[in-house]
Amino acid sequence: MAEKIYDVAVIGGGPGGYAAALYSARSGLSVLVIEKMAPGGQMATTGQVDNYPGFDEGIDGFALGERMKRGAERFGAQTAFAEVESVDLRAVPKTIETSDGPVQAHTVVLATGASPRELGLPEERGLRGRGISYCATCDGMLYGDKTVVVAGGGNSAAEDALYLSKICKKVYLVHRRDALRASAVYQKALEGSPVEFLWNQTVAEVLHGQRVSGVRLQEVGGGATREVACDGVFVAIGRVPDTALFRGQLEMDEQGYLVADETTRTSLPGVFAVGDVRQKPLRQIVTAAADGAVASKFVEEYLAQLGG
Amino acid sequence: MAVLAVGREQFEEGVLRSEKPVLVDFSAPWCGYCRRLAPAVARLAEKYGDRLEVKIVDIDESPQLAEHYGVDTIPTLRLFAGGRASEPLVNPGSAAEIEDWLRENGAL
């Protein structure tokens, strides 16, 4: 991969990345998408996408990811399945070190998305696969007739708790406030469900032997602690942007999202941020795709300046 | 090499008594993270076909295997060599992470 200098390297093969690839390739630019797993990103884990226009009966997120990839490839975009290890975004040309060797490009579109936020407890990682999960729809079935704790208070926590309440013997929802931040649809559904709310508390420790056996909850503000026995803990406390690789090179906000306005231009010329990784008010497939289209316009503008 | 599904009947012969190490992907068709992992696992099967076999266990079809190998999060990968199972790799984030894990477990 080393010899060629691409016009555009896109890091991340979700909807934002492949939209940028499609628009750029269609404008005649050479494009390489670097994806560490499979096309579609976070969208690929969603069975039914009902809010991307044009699919009147919805579409499977995995299939949509494949189609976005093929759509970009139709105009010559390429995909490398490799993991990015480091980037030098100031270099000329910009350089990306991957598990399959270096990639060079005049411009870089960052479309790395976000991952589930962890509780941040020391025992947490070792208990993955032993009772801690970040995906209720994936692992819920394995907790049939068991007791589980859902941590979080937003839409995804509410959705997880509702889903699990249909499968599990008992579901507790632990939230650090005294009310949910979830939308009204979920609030209503939860009120009529068997889910038990544990307000104003956080998970201070996951109790375990070989497997999760319970949680120690602490009242917010350093108050009393109590233990609740359970077989599983489902963590749904939001997401964190995958921007660790860019720290020190690009401006980020407090949560780590890349600072870029509607033009998708970041703090470095020739570097663009699209989709969930960008600071923005609404993170959806359609807004990620829109970012990709916008980025290609400013990629072209930047390349024209370079050439002139 | 193609990635084949394996159930309880074929597990002994196809995995535990295999001459080559076998990477087993415990997953289910309805699990989004499993579907996202599947193409990466298939590429590894292709790339390392000379030293590694890759098989999929559908935990709905073979709940006994999932239970026996302590799988409670999917996707979970386990490497079987000489009939012994490695420590699990749970929901890896990239193909490169799987390769590192295979290396640590002596399969590459």
PDB file of N, CA and C in Angstrom, chain A residues 148-244:
ATOM      1  N   VAL A 148     -31.000  -9.650  36.464  1.00  0.00           N
ATOM      2  CA  VAL A 148     -29.985  -8.769  35.880  1.00  0.00           C
ATOM      3  C   VAL A 148     -30.175  -7.324  36.343  1.00  0.00           C
ATOM      4  N   VAL A 149     -29.059  -6.592  36.286  1.00  0.00           N
ATOM      5  CA  VAL A 149     -29.067  -5.165  36.584  1.00  0.00           C
ATOM      6  C   VAL A 149     -28.717  -4.416  35.302  1.00  0.00           C
ATOM      7  N   VAL A 150     -29.523  -3.417  34.956  1.00  0.00           N
ATOM      8  CA  VAL A 150     -29.185  -2.542  33.841  1.00  0.00           C
ATOM      9  C   VAL A 150     -28.694  -1.231  34.437  1.00  0.00           C
ATOM     10  N   ALA A 151     -27.515  -0.765  34.007  1.00  0.00           N
ATOM     11  CA  ALA A 151     -26.994   0.514  34.490  1.00  0.00           C
ATOM     12  C   ALA A 151     -27.181   1.561  33.408  1.00  0.00           C
ATOM     13  N   GLY A 152     -27.828   2.684  33.766  1.00  0.00           N
ATOM     14  CA  GLY A 152     -28.019   3.767  32.813  1.00  0.00           C
ATOM     15  C   GLY A 152     -29.421   4.321  32.890  1.00  0.00           C
ATOM     16  N   GLY A 153     -29.642   5.481  32.264  1.00  0.00           N
ATOM     17  CA  GLY A 153     -30.961   6.108  32.361  1.00  0.00           C
ATOM     18  C   GLY A 153     -31.436   6.762  31.078  1.00  0.00           C
ATOM     19  N   GLY A 154     -30.740   6.514  29.976  1.00  0.00           N
ATOM     20  CA  GLY A 154     -31.137   7.108  28.697  1.00  0.00           C
ATOM     21  C   GLY A 154     -31.972   6.145  27.873  1.00  0.00           C
ATOM     22  N   ASN A 155     -32.129   6.466  26.602  1.00  0.00           N
ATOM     23  CA  ASN A 155     -32.949   5.635  25.721  1.00  0.00           C
ATOM     24  C   ASN A 155     -32.464   4.202  25.627  1.00  0.00           C
ATOM     25  N   SER A 156     -31.143   4.022  25.516  1.00  0.00           N
ATOM     26  CA  SER A 156     -30.676   2.656  25.316  1.00  0.00           C
ATOM     27  C   SER A 156     -30.845   1.836  26.595  1.00  0.00           C
ATOM     28  N   ALA A 157     -30.662   2.449  27.757  1.00  0.00           N
ATOM     29  CA  ALA A 157     -30.885   1.733  29.020  1.00  0.00           C
ATOM     30  C   ALA A 157     -32.357   1.351  29.158  1.00  0.00           C
ATOM     31  N   ALA A 158     -33.238   2.280  28.811  1.00  0.00           N
ATOM     32  CA  ALA A 158     -34.674   2.011  28.907  1.00  0.00           C
ATOM     33  C   ALA A 158     -35.074   0.889  27.964  1.00  0.00           C
ATOM     34  N   GLU A 159     -34.539   0.958  26.753  1.00  0.00           N
ATOM     35  CA  GLU A 159     -34.846  -0.061  25.756  1.00  0.00           C
ATOM     36  C   GLU A 159     -34.331  -1.422  26.215  1.00  0.00           C
ATOM     37  N   ASP A 160     -33.106  -1.448  26.748  1.00  0.00           N
ATOM     38  CA  ASP A 160     -32.518  -2.698  27.240  1.00  0.00           C
ATOM     39  C   ASP A 160     -33.348  -3.283  28.382  1.00  0.00           C
ATOM     40  N   ALA A 161     -33.731  -2.430  29.328  1.00  0.00           N
ATOM     41  CA  ALA A 161     -34.491  -2.904  30.494  1.00  0.00           C
ATOM     42  C   ALA A 161     -35.821  -3.511  30.058  1.00  0.00           C
ATOM     43  N   LEU A 162     -36.478  -2.840  29.118  1.00  0.00           N
ATOM     44  CA  LEU A 162     -37.754  -3.355  28.616  1.00  0.00           C
ATOM     45  C   LEU A 162     -37.567  -4.702  27.924  1.00  0.00           C
ATOM     46  N   TYR A 163     -36.554  -4.760  27.102  1.00  0.00           N
ATOM     47  CA  TYR A 163     -36.270  -5.996  26.362  1.00  0.00           C
ATOM     48  C   TYR A 163     -35.984  -7.142  27.342  1.00  0.00           C
ATOM     49  N   LEU A 164     -35.121  -6.857  28.316  1.00  0.00           N
ATOM     50  CA  LEU A 164     -34.724  -7.898  29.271  1.00  0.00           C
ATOM     51  C   LEU A 164     -35.894  -8.319  30.161  1.00  0.00           C
ATOM     52  N   SER A 165     -36.804  -7.385  30.426  1.00  0.00           N
ATOM     53  CA  SER A 165     -37.925  -7.709  31.322  1.00  0.00           C
ATOM     54  C   SER A 165     -38.829  -8.781  30.707  1.00  0.00           C
ATOM     55  N   LYS A 166     -38.726  -8.954  29.402  1.00  0.00           N
ATOM     56  CA  LYS A 166     -39.538  -9.993  28.748  1.00  0.00           C
ATOM     57  C   LYS A 166     -38.858 -11.355  28.818  1.00  0.00           C
ATOM     58  N   ILE A 167     -37.587 -11.370  29.174  1.00  0.00           N
ATOM     59  CA  ILE A 167     -36.804 -12.613  29.148  1.00  0.00           C
ATOM     60  C   ILE A 167     -36.419 -13.066  30.560  1.00  0.00           C
ATOM     61  N   CYS A 168     -36.009 -12.084  31.384  1.00  0.00           N
ATOM     62  CA  CYS A 168     -35.370 -12.410  32.660  1.00  0.00           C
ATOM     63  C   CYS A 168     -36.397 -12.556  33.780  1.00  0.00           C
ATOM     64  N   LYS A 169     -35.937 -13.163  34.873  1.00  0.00           N
ATOM     65  CA  LYS A 169     -36.797 -13.330  36.044  1.00  0.00           C
ATOM     66  C   LYS A 169     -37.032 -11.987  36.712  1.00  0.00           C
ATOM     67  N   LYS A 170     -35.935 -11.180  36.777  1.00  0.00           N
ATOM     68  CA  LYS A 170     -36.040  -9.906  37.479  1.00  0.00           C
ATOM     69  C   LYS A 170     -35.068  -8.903  36.844  1.00  0.00           C
ATOM     70  N   VAL A 171     -35.532  -7.687  36.628  1.00  0.00           N
ATOM     71  CA  VAL A 171     -34.664  -6.652  36.060  1.00  0.00           C
ATOM     72  C   VAL A 171     -34.667  -5.415  36.958  1.00  0.00           C
ATOM     73  N   TYR A 172     -33.478  -5.012  37.391  1.00  0.00           N
ATOM     74  CA  TYR A 172     -33.327  -3.753  38.113  1.00  0.00           C
ATOM     75  C   TYR A 172     -32.731  -2.727  37.158  1.00  0.00           C
ATOM     76  N   LEU A 173     -33.186  -1.491  37.247  1.00  0.00           N
ATOM     77  CA  LEU A 173     -32.580  -0.414  36.480  1.00  0.00           C
ATOM     78  C   LEU A 173     -31.936   0.561  37.467  1.00  0.00           C
ATOM     79  N   VAL A 174     -30.635   0.678  37.393  1.00  0.00           N
ATOM     80  CA  VAL A 174     -29.898   1.556  38.303  1.00  0.00           C
ATOM     81  C   VAL A 174     -29.559   2.848  37.578  1.00  0.00           C
ATOM     82  N   HIS A 175     -29.976   3.959  38.159  1.00  0.00           N
ATOM     83  CA  HIS A 175     -29.719   5.244  37.503  1.00  0.00           C
ATOM     84  C   HIS A 175     -29.258   6.253  38.546  1.00  0.00           C
ATOM     85  N   ARG A 176     -28.308   7.082  38.145  1.00  0.00           N
ATOM     86  CA  ARG A 176     -27.708   8.004  39.112  1.00  0.00           C
ATOM     87  C   ARG A 176     -28.596   9.213  39.411  1.00  0.00           C
ATOM     88  N   ARG A 177     -29.670   9.398  38.630  1.00  0.00           N
ATOM     89  CA  ARG A 177     -30.597  10.492  38.913  1.00  0.00           C
ATOM     90  C   ARG A 177     -31.917   9.930  39.446  1.00  0.00           C
ATOM     91  N   ASP A 178     -32.903  10.840  39.624  1.00  0.00           N
ATOM     92  CA  ASP A 178     -34.197  10.358  40.125  1.00  0.00           C
ATOM     93  C   ASP A 178     -35.252  10.291  39.028  1.00  0.00           C
ATOM     94  N   ALA A 179     -34.816  10.440  37.778  1.00  0.00           N
ATOM     95  CA  ALA A 179     -35.734  10.297  36.653  1.00  0.00           C
ATOM     96  C   ALA A 179     -34.934   9.891  35.425  1.00  0.00           C
ATOM     97  N   LEU A 180     -35.617   9.259  34.480  1.00  0.00           N
ATOM     98  CA  LEU A 180     -34.931   8.829  33.258  1.00  0.00           C
ATOM     99  C   LEU A 180     -34.750  10.005  32.311  1.00  0.00           C
ATOM    100  N   ARG A 181     -33.737   9.891  31.437  1.00  0.00           N
ATOM    101  CA  ARG A 181     -33.592  10.854  30.354  1.00  0.00           C
ATOM    102  C   ARG A 181     -34.192  10.291  29.060  1.00  0.00           C
ATOM    103  N   ALA A 182     -34.834   9.133  29.169  1.00  0.00           N
ATOM    104  CA  ALA A 182     -35.356   8.459  27.978  1.00  0.00           C
ATOM    105  C   ALA A 182     -36.587   9.175  27.429  1.00  0.00           C
ATOM    106  N   SER A 183     -36.874   8.966  26.153  1.00  0.00           N
ATOM    107  CA  SER A 183     -38.013   9.639  25.539  1.00  0.00           C
ATOM    108  C   SER A 183     -39.327   9.052  26.052  1.00  0.00           C
ATOM    109  N   ALA A 184     -40.397   9.807  25.846  1.00  0.00           N
ATOM    110  CA  ALA A 184     -41.695   9.491  26.447  1.00  0.00           C
ATOM    111  C   ALA A 184     -42.182   8.084  26.118  1.00  0.00           C
ATOM    112  N   VAL A 185     -41.920   7.633  24.894  1.00  0.00           N
ATOM    113  CA  VAL A 185     -42.366   6.296  24.485  1.00  0.00           C
ATOM    114  C   VAL A 185     -41.851   5.231  25.455  1.00  0.00           C
ATOM    115  N   TYR A 186     -40.568   5.346  25.796  1.00  0.00           N
ATOM    116  CA  TYR A 186     -39.963   4.351  26.686  1.00  0.00           C
ATOM    117  C   TYR A 186     -40.457   4.522  28.117  1.00  0.00           C
ATOM    118  N   GLN A 187     -40.570   5.783  28.539  1.00  0.00           N
ATOM    119  CA  GLN A 187     -41.013   6.056  29.917  1.00  0.00           C
ATOM    120  C   GLN A 187     -42.360   5.381  30.183  1.00  0.00           C
ATOM    121  N   LYS A 188     -43.274   5.565  29.259  1.00  0.00           N
ATOM    122  CA  LYS A 188     -44.627   4.997  29.376  1.00  0.00           C
ATOM    123  C   LYS A 188     -44.562   3.486  29.468  1.00  0.00           C
ATOM    124  N   ALA A 189     -43.823   2.909  28.542  1.00  0.00           N
ATOM    125  CA  ALA A 189     -43.724   1.441  28.489  1.00  0.00           C
ATOM    126  C   ALA A 189     -43.125   0.901  29.783  1.00  0.00           C
ATOM    127  N   LEU A 190     -42.134   1.625  30.327  1.00  0.00           N
ATOM    128  CA  LEU A 190     -41.472   1.162  31.548  1.00  0.00           C
ATOM    129  C   LEU A 190     -42.393   1.224  32.758  1.00  0.00           C
ATOM    130  N   GLU A 191     -43.243   2.254  32.778  1.00  0.00           N
ATOM    131  CA  GLU A 191     -44.160   2.405  33.925  1.00  0.00           C
ATOM    132  C   GLU A 191     -45.037   1.175  34.089  1.00  0.00           C
ATOM    133  N   GLY A 192     -45.435   0.585  32.968  1.00  0.00           N
ATOM    134  CA  GLY A 192     -46.303  -0.597  33.039  1.00  0.00           C
ATOM    135  C   GLY A 192     -45.534  -1.909  33.054  1.00  0.00           C
ATOM    136  N   SER A 193     -44.221  -1.850  33.225  1.00  0.00           N
ATOM    137  CA  SER A 193     -43.409  -3.073  33.156  1.00  0.00           C
ATOM    138  C   SER A 193     -42.999  -3.523  34.552  1.00  0.00           C
ATOM    139  N   PRO A 194     -42.498  -4.757  34.675  1.00  0.00           N
ATOM    140  CA  PRO A 194     -42.057  -5.233  35.997  1.00  0.00           C
ATOM    141  C   PRO A 194     -40.662  -4.738  36.409  1.00  0.00           C
ATOM    142  N   VAL A 195     -40.049  -3.856  35.615  1.00  0.00           N
ATOM    143  CA  VAL A 195     -38.698  -3.375  35.934  1.00  0.00           C
ATOM    144  C   VAL A 195     -38.716  -2.581  37.245  1.00  0.00           C
ATOM    145  N   GLU A 196     -37.767  -2.910  38.137  1.00  0.00           N
ATOM    146  CA  GLU A 196     -37.687  -2.174  39.404  1.00  0.00           C
ATOM    147  C   GLU A 196     -36.596  -1.106  39.322  1.00  0.00           C
ATOM    148  N   PHE A 197     -36.972   0.125  39.655  1.00  0.00           N
ATOM    149  CA  PHE A 197     -36.024   1.237  39.547  1.00  0.00           C
ATOM    150  C   PHE A 197     -35.243   1.419  40.836  1.00  0.00           C
ATOM    151  N   LEU A 198     -33.942   1.629  40.693  1.00  0.00           N
ATOM    152  CA  LEU A 198     -33.104   1.962  41.846  1.00  0.00           C
ATOM    153  C   LEU A 198     -32.492   3.328  41.552  1.00  0.00           C
ATOM    154  N   TRP A 199     -33.158   4.358  42.029  1.00  0.00           N
ATOM    155  CA  TRP A 199     -32.784   5.729  41.691  1.00  0.00           C
ATOM    156  C   TRP A 199     -31.607   6.245  42.522  1.00  0.00           C
ATOM    157  N   ASN A 200     -30.972   7.286  42.011  1.00  0.00           N
ATOM    158  CA  ASN A 200     -29.927   8.022  42.736  1.00  0.00           C
ATOM    159  C   ASN A 200     -28.800   7.134  43.244  1.00  0.00           C
ATOM    160  N   GLN A 201     -28.473   6.126  42.439  1.00  0.00           N
ATOM    161  CA  GLN A 201     -27.401   5.222  42.843  1.00  0.00           C
ATOM    162  C   GLN A 201     -26.520   4.908  41.640  1.00  0.00           C
ATOM    163  N   THR A 202     -25.289   4.566  41.938  1.00  0.00           N
ATOM    164  CA  THR A 202     -24.391   4.132  40.868  1.00  0.00           C
ATOM    165  C   THR A 202     -23.787   2.781  41.234  1.00  0.00           C
ATOM    166  N   VAL A 203     -23.310   2.076  40.224  1.00  0.00           N
ATOM    167  CA  VAL A 203     -22.640   0.787  40.461  1.00  0.00           C
ATOM    168  C   VAL A 203     -21.213   1.097  40.899  1.00  0.00           C
ATOM    169  N   ALA A 204     -20.925   0.819  42.173  1.00  0.00           N
ATOM    170  CA  ALA A 204     -19.591   1.120  42.704  1.00  0.00           C
ATOM    171  C   ALA A 204     -18.657  -0.068  42.535  1.00  0.00           C
ATOM    172  N   GLU A 205     -19.238  -1.273  42.479  1.00  0.00           N
ATOM    173  CA  GLU A 205     -18.407  -2.467  42.363  1.00  0.00           C
ATOM    174  C   GLU A 205     -19.267  -3.599  41.807  1.00  0.00           C
ATOM    175  N   VAL A 206     -18.661  -4.416  40.954  1.00  0.00           N
ATOM    176  CA  VAL A 206     -19.355  -5.613  40.504  1.00  0.00           C
ATOM    177  C   VAL A 206     -18.804  -6.776  41.319  1.00  0.00           C
ATOM    178  N   LEU A 207     -19.685  -7.415  42.070  1.00  0.00           N
ATOM    179  CA  LEU A 207     -19.270  -8.518  42.946  1.00  0.00           C
ATOM    180  C   LEU A 207     -19.189  -9.792  42.119  1.00  0.00           C
ATOM    181  N   HIS A 208     -18.176 -10.599  42.394  1.00  0.00           N
ATOM    182  CA  HIS A 208     -17.995 -11.778  41.549  1.00  0.00           C
ATOM    183  C   HIS A 208     -17.081 -12.795  42.196  1.00  0.00           C
ATOM    184  N   GLY A 209     -17.292 -14.061  41.783  1.00  0.00           N
ATOM    185  CA  GLY A 209     -16.286 -15.101  41.984  1.00  0.00           C
ATOM    186  C   GLY A 209     -15.737 -15.325  40.598  1.00  0.00           C
ATOM    187  N   GLN A 210     -15.992 -16.535  40.048  1.00  0.00           N
ATOM    188  CA  GLN A 210     -15.689 -16.770  38.648  1.00  0.00           C
ATOM    189  C   GLN A 210     -16.564 -15.903  37.751  1.00  0.00           C
ATOM    190  N   ARG A 211     -17.808 -15.709  38.201  1.00  0.00           N
ATOM    191  CA  ARG A 211     -18.789 -14.946  37.430  1.00  0.00           C
ATOM    192  C   ARG A 211     -19.395 -13.846  38.302  1.00  0.00           C
ATOM    193  N   VAL A 212     -20.120 -12.963  37.620  1.00  0.00           N
ATOM    194  CA  VAL A 212     -20.825 -11.896  38.344  1.00  0.00           C
ATOM    195  C   VAL A 212     -21.829 -12.510  39.323  1.00  0.00           C
ATOM    196  N   SER A 213     -21.815 -12.024  40.563  1.00  0.00           N
ATOM    197  CA  SER A 213     -22.768 -12.522  41.553  1.00  0.00           C
ATOM    198  C   SER A 213     -23.638 -11.402  42.112  1.00  0.00           C
ATOM    199  N   GLY A 214     -23.261 -10.155  41.813  1.00  0.00           N
ATOM    200  CA  GLY A 214     -24.069  -9.047  42.307  1.00  0.00           C
ATOM    201  C   GLY A 214     -23.390  -7.721  42.057  1.00  0.00           C
ATOM    202  N   VAL A 215     -24.030  -6.659  42.540  1.00  0.00           N
ATOM    203  CA  VAL A 215     -23.414  -5.340  42.444  1.00  0.00           C
ATOM    204  C   VAL A 215     -23.485  -4.648  43.799  1.00  0.00           C
ATOM    205  N   ARG A 216     -22.486  -3.821  44.073  1.00  0.00           N
ATOM    206  CA  ARG A 216     -22.565  -2.958  45.238  1.00  0.00           C
ATOM    207  C   ARG A 216     -22.922  -1.573  44.715  1.00  0.00           C
ATOM    208  N   LEU A 217     -24.062  -1.067  45.201  1.00  0.00           N
ATOM    209  CA  LEU A 217     -24.539   0.234  44.735  1.00  0.00           C
ATOM    210  C   LEU A 217     -24.229   1.282  45.786  1.00  0.00           C
ATOM    211  N   GLN A 218     -23.911   2.469  45.303  1.00  0.00           N
ATOM    212  CA  GLN A 218     -23.646   3.569  46.229  1.00  0.00           C
ATOM    213  C   GLN A 218     -24.597   4.712  45.919  1.00  0.00           C
ATOM    214  N   GLU A 219     -25.155   5.277  46.976  1.00  0.00           N
ATOM    215  CA  GLU A 219     -26.029   6.432  46.764  1.00  0.00           C
ATOM    216  C   GLU A 219     -25.201   7.613  46.289  1.00  0.00           C
ATOM    217  N   VAL A 220     -25.764   8.371  45.349  1.00  0.00           N
ATOM    218  CA  VAL A 220     -25.051   9.519  44.797  1.00  0.00           C
ATOM    219  C   VAL A 220     -24.785  10.532  45.913  1.00  0.00           C
ATOM    220  N   GLY A 221     -23.595  11.085  45.918  1.00  0.00           N
ATOM    221  CA  GLY A 221     -23.224  12.037  46.956  1.00  0.00           C
ATOM    222  C   GLY A 221     -22.489  11.353  48.101  1.00  0.00           C
ATOM    223  N   GLY A 222     -22.037  10.130  47.855  1.00  0.00           N
ATOM    224  CA  GLY A 222     -21.220   9.444  48.857  1.00  0.00           C
ATOM    225  C   GLY A 222     -22.012   8.825  49.982  1.00  0.00           C
ATOM    226  N   GLY A 223     -23.298   8.575  49.758  1.00  0.00           N
ATOM    227  CA  GLY A 223     -24.147   8.015  50.811  1.00  0.00           C
ATOM    228  C   GLY A 223     -23.944   6.529  51.018  1.00  0.00           C
ATOM    229  N   ALA A 224     -24.981   5.909  51.557  1.00  0.00           N
ATOM    230  CA  ALA A 224     -24.919   4.502  51.950  1.00  0.00           C
ATOM    231  C   ALA A 224     -24.699   3.580  50.767  1.00  0.00           C
ATOM    232  N   THR A 225     -24.158   2.408  51.048  1.00  0.00           N
ATOM    233  CA  THR A 225     -24.042   1.401  50.000  1.00  0.00           C
ATOM    234  C   THR A 225     -24.931   0.221  50.343  1.00  0.00           C
ATOM    235  N   ARG A 226     -25.317  -0.498  49.300  1.00  0.00           N
ATOM    236  CA  ARG A 226     -26.099  -1.726  49.493  1.00  0.00           C
ATOM    237  C   ARG A 226     -25.703  -2.707  48.411  1.00  0.00           C
ATOM    238  N   GLU A 227     -25.944  -3.975  48.682  1.00  0.00           N
ATOM    239  CA  GLU A 227     -25.624  -4.983  47.675  1.00  0.00           C
ATOM    240  C   GLU A 227     -26.897  -5.568  47.089  1.00  0.00           C
ATOM    241  N   VAL A 228     -26.862  -5.795  45.800  1.00  0.00           N
ATOM    242  CA  VAL A 228     -27.981  -6.433  45.112  1.00  0.00           C
ATOM    243  C   VAL A 228     -27.430  -7.653  44.391  1.00  0.00           C
ATOM    244  N   ALA A 229     -27.997  -8.807  44.663  1.00  0.00           N
ATOM    245  CA  ALA A 229     -27.536 -10.030  43.997  1.00  0.00           C
ATOM    246  C   ALA A 229     -28.071 -10.075  42.575  1.00  0.00           C
ATOM    247  N   CYS A 230     -27.232 -10.449  41.633  1.00  0.00           N
ATOM    248  CA  CYS A 230     -27.673 -10.602  40.251  1.00  0.00           C
ATOM    249  C   CYS A 230     -26.723 -11.525  39.503  1.00  0.00           C
ATOM    250  N   ASP A 231     -27.177 -11.977  38.320  1.00  0.00           N
ATOM    251  CA  ASP A 231     -26.353 -12.874  37.500  1.00  0.00           C
ATOM    252  C   ASP A 231     -25.662 -12.132  36.366  1.00  0.00           C
ATOM    253  N   GLY A 232     -26.214 -10.976  36.033  1.00  0.00           N
ATOM    254  CA  GLY A 232     -25.633 -10.233  34.921  1.00  0.00           C
ATOM    255  C   GLY A 232     -25.785  -8.736  35.109  1.00  0.00           C
ATOM    256  N   VAL A 233     -24.860  -7.995  34.513  1.00  0.00           N
ATOM    257  CA  VAL A 233     -24.930  -6.529  34.529  1.00  0.00           C
ATOM    258  C   VAL A 233     -24.885  -6.051  33.085  1.00  0.00           C
ATOM    259  N   PHE A 234     -25.905  -5.329  32.664  1.00  0.00           N
ATOM    260  CA  PHE A 234     -25.930  -4.763  31.314  1.00  0.00           C
ATOM    261  C   PHE A 234     -25.628  -3.267  31.411  1.00  0.00           C
ATOM    262  N   VAL A 235     -24.559  -2.871  30.776  1.00  0.00           N
ATOM    263  CA  VAL A 235     -24.094  -1.487  30.869  1.00  0.00           C
ATOM    264  C   VAL A 235     -24.625  -0.696  29.673  1.00  0.00           C
ATOM    265  N   ALA A 236     -25.378   0.370  29.957  1.00  0.00           N
ATOM    266  CA  ALA A 236     -25.938   1.205  28.877  1.00  0.00           C
ATOM    267  C   ALA A 236     -25.851   2.661  29.312  1.00  0.00           C
ATOM    268  N   ILE A 237     -24.629   3.145  29.462  1.00  0.00           N
ATOM    269  CA  ILE A 237     -24.421   4.497  29.989  1.00  0.00           C
ATOM    270  C   ILE A 237     -23.847   5.423  28.923  1.00  0.00           C
ATOM    271  N   GLY A 238     -24.235   5.151  27.698  1.00  0.00           N
ATOM    272  CA  GLY A 238     -23.830   6.052  26.616  1.00  0.00           C
ATOM    273  C   GLY A 238     -22.637   5.524  25.844  1.00  0.00           C
ATOM    274  N   ARG A 239     -22.079   6.389  25.030  1.00  0.00           N
ATOM    275  CA  ARG A 239     -21.020   5.967  24.133  1.00  0.00           C
ATOM    276  C   ARG A 239     -19.849   6.926  24.228  1.00  0.00           C
ATOM    277  N   VAL A 240     -18.677   6.449  23.837  1.00  0.00           N
ATOM    278  CA  VAL A 240     -17.502   7.321  23.785  1.00  0.00           C
ATOM    279  C   VAL A 240     -16.942   7.315  22.375  1.00  0.00           C
ATOM    280  N   PRO A 241     -16.557   8.484  21.869  1.00  0.00           N
ATOM    281  CA  PRO A 241     -16.011   8.548  20.516  1.00  0.00           C
ATOM    282  C   PRO A 241     -14.657   7.848  20.441  1.00  0.00           C
ATOM    283  N   ASP A 242     -14.394   7.197  19.322  1.00  0.00           N
ATOM    284  CA  ASP A 242     -13.114   6.512  19.136  1.00  0.00           C
ATOM    285  C   ASP A 242     -12.091   7.488  18.559  1.00  0.00           C
ATOM    286  N   THR A 243     -11.528   8.297  19.445  1.00  0.00           N
ATOM    287  CA  THR A 243     -10.612   9.353  18.992  1.00  0.00           C
ATOM    288  C   THR A 243      -9.251   9.297  19.683  1.00  0.00           C
ATOM    289  N   ALA A 244      -8.991   8.219  20.437  1.00  0.00           N
ATOM    290  CA  ALA A 244      -7.731   8.145  21.184  1.00  0.00           C
ATOM    291  C   ALA A 244      -6.519   8.300  20.256  1.00  0.00           C
TER     292      ALA A 244
END
